[in-house]
Amino acid sequence: MLIDKSLQEIEKLLPFFKKTNVKVSAVNVGWHLDHSLKVVNNVCLAIKQSKVENYKSNFSFLKSYILLIGIIPRGKAKAPKNVISTADIFENDILEQLISARINLEEVKKMPAKSHFRHPHFGMLCLKKSLRFLAIHTNHHLKIAQDIIKN
Protein backbone atom coordinates (compact mmCIF):
# COMPACT_ATOMS: atom_id res chain seq x y z
CA MET A 1 0.00 0.00 0.00
CA LEU A 2 1.26 3.48 -0.88
CA ILE A 3 0.94 4.92 2.61
CA ASP A 4 3.22 2.16 3.95
CA LYS A 5 5.92 3.20 1.49
CA SER A 6 5.45 6.81 2.56
CA LEU A 7 6.09 5.87 6.18
CA GLN A 8 9.28 4.09 5.12
CA GLU A 9 10.37 7.29 3.38
CA ILE A 10 9.64 9.34 6.51
CA GLU A 11 11.95 7.04 8.42
CA LYS A 12 14.70 7.53 5.81
CA LEU A 13 14.39 11.33 6.10
CA LEU A 14 14.57 11.41 9.91
CA PRO A 15 18.33 12.15 9.97
CA PHE A 16 17.60 15.39 8.06
CA PHE A 17 14.79 16.62 10.35
CA LYS A 18 16.65 19.87 11.27
CA LYS A 19 17.47 20.81 7.66
CA THR A 20 15.92 24.05 6.40
CA ASN A 21 15.75 25.91 3.12
CA VAL A 22 13.55 29.02 3.12
CA LYS A 23 13.52 29.06 -0.69
CA VAL A 24 11.51 25.83 -0.57
CA SER A 25 9.58 26.08 2.71
CA ALA A 26 9.33 28.38 5.70
CA VAL A 27 9.61 25.33 7.99
CA ASN A 28 12.18 22.55 8.31
CA VAL A 29 12.06 18.89 7.24
CA GLY A 30 11.06 17.85 10.76
CA TRP A 31 7.95 20.01 10.61
CA HIS A 32 6.81 18.32 7.39
CA LEU A 33 7.44 14.85 8.84
CA ASP A 34 5.71 15.77 12.10
CA HIS A 35 2.72 17.27 10.30
CA SER A 36 2.36 14.26 8.01
CA LEU A 37 2.38 11.86 10.94
CA LYS A 38 -0.06 13.99 12.93
CA VAL A 39 -2.44 13.82 9.95
CA VAL A 40 -2.04 10.04 9.61
CA ASN A 41 -2.64 9.46 13.32
CA ASN A 42 -5.57 11.89 13.58
CA VAL A 43 -7.27 10.49 10.48
CA CYS A 44 -6.81 6.95 11.80
CA LEU A 45 -8.33 7.98 15.12
CA ALA A 46 -11.32 9.54 13.34
CA ILE A 47 -11.80 6.41 11.23
CA LYS A 48 -11.68 4.19 14.33
CA GLN A 49 -14.27 6.38 16.05
CA SER A 50 -16.55 6.63 13.00
CA LYS A 51 -19.89 4.88 12.85
CA VAL A 52 -20.47 3.13 9.52
CA GLU A 53 -24.20 3.89 9.70
CA ASN A 54 -23.36 7.62 9.58
CA TYR A 55 -21.38 7.38 6.34
CA LYS A 56 -22.88 9.28 3.42
CA SER A 57 -21.15 9.48 0.08
CA ASN A 58 -20.79 13.01 -1.21
CA PHE A 59 -19.47 14.45 -4.45
CA SER A 60 -16.76 17.04 -4.46
CA PHE A 61 -15.01 17.99 -7.68
CA LEU A 62 -11.89 18.97 -5.72
CA LYS A 63 -11.86 15.64 -3.86
CA SER A 64 -12.34 13.65 -7.07
CA TYR A 65 -9.63 15.61 -8.86
CA ILE A 66 -7.04 15.32 -6.08
CA LEU A 67 -7.73 11.61 -5.51
CA LEU A 68 -7.54 10.95 -9.26
CA ILE A 69 -4.32 12.82 -10.07
CA GLY A 70 -2.71 12.09 -6.72
CA ILE A 71 -1.15 15.53 -6.30
CA ILE A 72 -1.90 18.39 -3.92
CA PRO A 73 -0.76 21.74 -5.32
CA ARG A 74 1.73 23.53 -3.05
CA GLY A 75 0.61 26.49 -1.03
CA LYS A 76 -3.10 26.11 -1.80
CA ALA A 77 -4.51 24.81 1.50
CA LYS A 78 -4.18 25.63 5.17
CA ALA A 79 -3.88 22.79 7.64
CA PRO A 80 -6.20 22.58 10.66
CA LYS A 81 -4.60 23.69 13.95
CA ASN A 82 -4.71 20.19 15.49
CA VAL A 83 -2.15 18.90 12.97
CA ILE A 84 0.28 21.81 13.22
CA SER A 85 3.00 21.69 15.84
CA THR A 86 3.70 24.94 17.63
CA ALA A 87 6.34 23.44 19.94
CA ASP A 88 9.87 22.40 19.11
CA ILE A 89 9.99 19.14 17.18
CA PHE A 90 12.50 16.49 18.19
CA GLU A 91 13.62 13.42 16.26
CA ASN A 92 12.34 11.14 19.02
CA ASP A 93 8.86 12.72 18.82
CA ILE A 94 8.73 11.96 15.11
CA LEU A 95 9.90 8.40 15.72
CA GLU A 96 7.19 7.85 18.35
CA GLN A 97 4.55 9.20 15.98
CA LEU A 98 5.89 6.95 13.22
CA ILE A 99 5.49 3.88 15.44
CA SER A 100 1.94 4.96 16.31
CA ALA A 101 1.13 5.59 12.64
CA ARG A 102 2.20 2.08 11.66
CA ILE A 103 0.08 0.53 14.42
CA ASN A 104 -2.90 2.77 13.63
CA LEU A 105 -2.77 1.99 9.93
CA GLU A 106 -2.69 -1.75 10.55
CA GLU A 107 -5.76 -1.43 12.78
CA VAL A 108 -7.61 0.84 10.35
CA LYS A 109 -7.02 -1.46 7.36
CA LYS A 110 -9.17 -4.07 9.14
CA MET A 111 -12.10 -1.68 9.59
CA PRO A 112 -15.34 -1.89 7.54
CA ALA A 113 -15.35 -0.17 4.12
CA LYS A 114 -17.79 2.53 5.29
CA SER A 115 -15.54 3.58 8.15
CA HIS A 116 -14.72 7.19 7.40
CA PHE A 117 -13.45 10.59 8.38
CA ARG A 118 -14.65 14.07 7.48
CA HIS A 119 -12.05 16.09 5.60
CA PRO A 120 -12.40 19.88 5.98
CA HIS A 121 -12.44 20.45 2.18
CA PHE A 122 -13.45 17.07 0.69
CA GLY A 123 -16.26 16.05 3.04
CA MET A 124 -16.67 12.43 4.07
CA LEU A 125 -14.05 9.99 2.84
CA CYS A 126 -14.72 6.25 3.12
CA LEU A 127 -11.91 3.98 4.28
CA LYS A 128 -10.44 3.36 0.82
CA LYS A 129 -10.47 7.06 -0.09
CA SER A 130 -9.14 8.00 3.34
CA LEU A 131 -6.11 5.74 2.82
CA ARG A 132 -5.61 7.20 -0.67
CA PHE A 133 -5.80 10.72 0.77
CA LEU A 134 -3.23 9.85 3.45
CA ALA A 135 -0.82 8.56 0.80
CA ILE A 136 -1.28 11.66 -1.37
CA HIS A 137 -0.99 14.07 1.56
CA THR A 138 2.08 12.36 3.00
CA ASN A 139 3.78 12.25 -0.41
CA HIS A 140 3.03 15.96 -0.84
CA HIS A 141 5.01 16.76 2.31
CA LEU A 142 7.72 14.20 1.51
CA LYS A 143 8.34 15.94 -1.82
CA ILE A 144 8.73 19.27 -0.02
CA ALA A 145 11.09 17.68 2.53
CA GLN A 146 13.14 16.12 -0.28
CA ASP A 147 13.34 19.49 -2.04
CA ILE A 148 14.56 21.10 1.20
CA ILE A 149 17.27 18.45 1.52
CA LYS A 150 18.56 18.63 -2.04
CA ASN A 151 18.59 22.43 -2.39
mmCIF file of C-alpha atoms in Angstrom:
data_model
loop_
_atom_site.group_PDB
_atom_site.id
_atom_site.type_symbol
_atom_site.label_atom_id
_atom_site.label_comp_id
_atom_site.label_asym_id
_atom_site.label_seq_id
_atom_site.Cartn_x
_atom_site.Cartn_y
_atom_site.Cartn_z
ATOM 1 C CA MET A 1 0.000 0.000 0.000
ATOM 2 C CA LEU A 2 1.258 3.482 -0.883
ATOM 3 C CA ILE A 3 0.942 4.924 2.606
ATOM 4 C CA ASP A 4 3.223 2.165 3.952
ATOM 5 C CA LYS A 5 5.924 3.205 1.485
ATOM 6 C CA SER A 6 5.454 6.813 2.555
ATOM 7 C CA LEU A 7 6.088 5.867 6.176
ATOM 8 C CA GLN A 8 9.283 4.091 5.124
ATOM 9 C CA GLU A 9 10.372 7.290 3.380
ATOM 10 C CA ILE A 10 9.636 9.342 6.507
ATOM 11 C CA GLU A 11 11.954 7.038 8.420
ATOM 12 C CA LYS A 12 14.697 7.532 5.809
ATOM 13 C CA LEU A 13 14.387 11.326 6.100
ATOM 14 C CA LEU A 14 14.571 11.406 9.905
ATOM 15 C CA PRO A 15 18.332 12.148 9.967
ATOM 16 C CA PHE A 16 17.600 15.390 8.057
ATOM 17 C CA PHE A 17 14.792 16.624 10.349
ATOM 18 C CA LYS A 18 16.648 19.866 11.271
ATOM 19 C CA LYS A 19 17.467 20.808 7.657
ATOM 20 C CA THR A 20 15.916 24.051 6.401
ATOM 21 C CA ASN A 21 15.749 25.912 3.122
ATOM 22 C CA VAL A 22 13.548 29.015 3.122
ATOM 23 C CA LYS A 23 13.522 29.063 -0.688
ATOM 24 C CA VAL A 24 11.513 25.825 -0.569
ATOM 25 C CA SER A 25 9.580 26.076 2.709
ATOM 26 C CA ALA A 26 9.330 28.375 5.704
ATOM 27 C CA VAL A 27 9.613 25.328 7.988
ATOM 28 C CA ASN A 28 12.181 22.552 8.315
ATOM 29 C CA VAL A 29 12.063 18.893 7.243
ATOM 30 C CA GLY A 30 11.058 17.846 10.756
ATOM 31 C CA TRP A 31 7.955 20.014 10.613
ATOM 32 C CA HIS A 32 6.810 18.319 7.391
ATOM 33 C CA LEU A 33 7.441 14.853 8.844
ATOM 34 C CA ASP A 34 5.713 15.774 12.101
ATOM 35 C CA HIS A 35 2.722 17.273 10.300
ATOM 36 C CA SER A 36 2.360 14.263 8.005
ATOM 37 C CA LEU A 37 2.381 11.857 10.935
ATOM 38 C CA LYS A 38 -0.058 13.995 12.925
ATOM 39 C CA VAL A 39 -2.436 13.823 9.951
ATOM 40 C CA VAL A 40 -2.040 10.036 9.613
ATOM 41 C CA ASN A 41 -2.639 9.459 13.321
ATOM 42 C CA ASN A 42 -5.565 11.891 13.580
ATOM 43 C CA VAL A 43 -7.275 10.492 10.482
ATOM 44 C CA CYS A 44 -6.812 6.948 11.795
ATOM 45 C CA LEU A 45 -8.331 7.980 15.122
ATOM 46 C CA ALA A 46 -11.316 9.543 13.343
ATOM 47 C CA ILE A 47 -11.798 6.405 11.230
ATOM 48 C CA LYS A 48 -11.676 4.186 14.332
ATOM 49 C CA GLN A 49 -14.275 6.378 16.045
ATOM 50 C CA SER A 50 -16.550 6.631 12.998
ATOM 51 C CA LYS A 51 -19.891 4.878 12.848
ATOM 52 C CA VAL A 52 -20.474 3.133 9.521
ATOM 53 C CA GLU A 53 -24.205 3.894 9.696
ATOM 54 C CA ASN A 54 -23.357 7.621 9.578
ATOM 55 C CA TYR A 55 -21.379 7.378 6.339
ATOM 56 C CA LYS A 56 -22.881 9.278 3.416
ATOM 57 C CA SER A 57 -21.150 9.479 0.076
ATOM 58 C CA ASN A 58 -20.786 13.012 -1.208
ATOM 59 C CA PHE A 59 -19.475 14.452 -4.447
ATOM 60 C CA SER A 60 -16.756 17.042 -4.459
ATOM 61 C CA PHE A 61 -15.010 17.994 -7.675
ATOM 62 C CA LEU A 62 -11.891 18.967 -5.724
ATOM 63 C CA LYS A 63 -11.859 15.638 -3.864
ATOM 64 C CA SER A 64 -12.343 13.653 -7.069
ATOM 65 C CA TYR A 65 -9.629 15.610 -8.860
ATOM 66 C CA ILE A 66 -7.036 15.323 -6.078
ATOM 67 C CA LEU A 67 -7.729 11.612 -5.508
ATOM 68 C CA LEU A 68 -7.536 10.955 -9.259
ATOM 69 C CA ILE A 69 -4.318 12.821 -10.074
ATOM 70 C CA GLY A 70 -2.706 12.086 -6.723
ATOM 71 C CA ILE A 71 -1.151 15.530 -6.300
ATOM 72 C CA ILE A 72 -1.899 18.387 -3.921
ATOM 73 C CA PRO A 73 -0.759 21.744 -5.316
ATOM 74 C CA ARG A 74 1.732 23.532 -3.054
ATOM 75 C CA GLY A 75 0.609 26.490 -1.029
ATOM 76 C CA LYS A 76 -3.099 26.114 -1.801
ATOM 77 C CA ALA A 77 -4.506 24.809 1.498
ATOM 78 C CA LYS A 78 -4.179 25.633 5.168
ATOM 79 C CA ALA A 79 -3.879 22.786 7.644
ATOM 80 C CA PRO A 80 -6.199 22.584 10.663
ATOM 81 C CA LYS A 81 -4.601 23.686 13.951
ATOM 82 C CA ASN A 82 -4.708 20.190 15.493
ATOM 83 C CA VAL A 83 -2.146 18.900 12.970
ATOM 84 C CA ILE A 84 0.282 21.811 13.219
ATOM 85 C CA SER A 85 3.004 21.689 15.837
ATOM 86 C CA THR A 86 3.699 24.941 17.627
ATOM 87 C CA ALA A 87 6.338 23.444 19.937
ATOM 88 C CA ASP A 88 9.875 22.403 19.112
ATOM 89 C CA ILE A 89 9.995 19.139 17.184
ATOM 90 C CA PHE A 90 12.499 16.489 18.186
ATOM 91 C CA GLU A 91 13.621 13.425 16.265
ATOM 92 C CA ASN A 92 12.345 11.145 19.021
ATOM 93 C CA ASP A 93 8.859 12.722 18.823
ATOM 94 C CA ILE A 94 8.733 11.959 15.113
ATOM 95 C CA LEU A 95 9.900 8.398 15.716
ATOM 96 C CA GLU A 96 7.192 7.849 18.349
ATOM 97 C CA GLN A 97 4.546 9.197 15.980
ATOM 98 C CA LEU A 98 5.890 6.951 13.218
ATOM 99 C CA ILE A 99 5.489 3.884 15.444
ATOM 100 C CA SER A 100 1.939 4.961 16.308
ATOM 101 C CA ALA A 101 1.126 5.594 12.644
ATOM 102 C CA ARG A 102 2.200 2.077 11.658
ATOM 103 C CA ILE A 103 0.083 0.532 14.417
ATOM 104 C CA ASN A 104 -2.901 2.770 13.635
ATOM 105 C CA LEU A 105 -2.775 1.994 9.927
ATOM 106 C CA GLU A 106 -2.689 -1.753 10.548
ATOM 107 C CA GLU A 107 -5.758 -1.432 12.779
ATOM 108 C CA VAL A 108 -7.607 0.844 10.345
ATOM 109 C CA LYS A 109 -7.020 -1.456 7.365
ATOM 110 C CA LYS A 110 -9.170 -4.069 9.144
ATOM 111 C CA MET A 111 -12.104 -1.678 9.586
ATOM 112 C CA PRO A 112 -15.344 -1.893 7.544
ATOM 113 C CA ALA A 113 -15.352 -0.167 4.124
ATOM 114 C CA LYS A 114 -17.791 2.529 5.293
ATOM 115 C CA SER A 115 -15.542 3.583 8.150
ATOM 116 C CA HIS A 116 -14.725 7.194 7.405
ATOM 117 C CA PHE A 117 -13.445 10.591 8.384
ATOM 118 C CA ARG A 118 -14.650 14.067 7.481
ATOM 119 C CA HIS A 119 -12.048 16.092 5.599
ATOM 120 C CA PRO A 120 -12.400 19.884 5.975
ATOM 121 C CA HIS A 121 -12.445 20.447 2.181
ATOM 122 C CA PHE A 122 -13.455 17.073 0.691
ATOM 123 C CA GLY A 123 -16.256 16.055 3.044
ATOM 124 C CA MET A 124 -16.667 12.432 4.070
ATOM 125 C CA LEU A 125 -14.050 9.988 2.841
ATOM 126 C CA CYS A 126 -14.717 6.248 3.123
ATOM 127 C CA LEU A 127 -11.909 3.984 4.282
ATOM 128 C CA LYS A 128 -10.444 3.360 0.815
ATOM 129 C CA LYS A 129 -10.474 7.057 -0.093
ATOM 130 C CA SER A 130 -9.136 7.997 3.343
ATOM 131 C CA LEU A 131 -6.114 5.743 2.820
ATOM 132 C CA ARG A 132 -5.615 7.197 -0.667
ATOM 133 C CA PHE A 133 -5.802 10.718 0.770
ATOM 134 C CA LEU A 134 -3.228 9.847 3.452
ATOM 135 C CA ALA A 135 -0.819 8.560 0.804
ATOM 136 C CA ILE A 136 -1.278 11.657 -1.368
ATOM 137 C CA HIS A 137 -0.987 14.073 1.556
ATOM 138 C CA THR A 138 2.081 12.362 3.000
ATOM 139 C CA ASN A 139 3.781 12.250 -0.406
ATOM 140 C CA HIS A 140 3.027 15.960 -0.844
ATOM 141 C CA HIS A 141 5.013 16.756 2.311
ATOM 142 C CA LEU A 142 7.718 14.201 1.511
ATOM 143 C CA LYS A 143 8.345 15.944 -1.817
ATOM 144 C CA ILE A 144 8.729 19.267 -0.019
ATOM 145 C CA ALA A 145 11.087 17.682 2.526
ATOM 146 C CA GLN A 146 13.137 16.117 -0.279
ATOM 147 C CA ASP A 147 13.341 19.486 -2.040
ATOM 148 C CA ILE A 148 14.559 21.105 1.199
ATOM 149 C CA ILE A 149 17.268 18.451 1.521
ATOM 150 C CA LYS A 150 18.558 18.625 -2.044
ATOM 151 C CA ASN A 151 18.592 22.426 -2.395
#
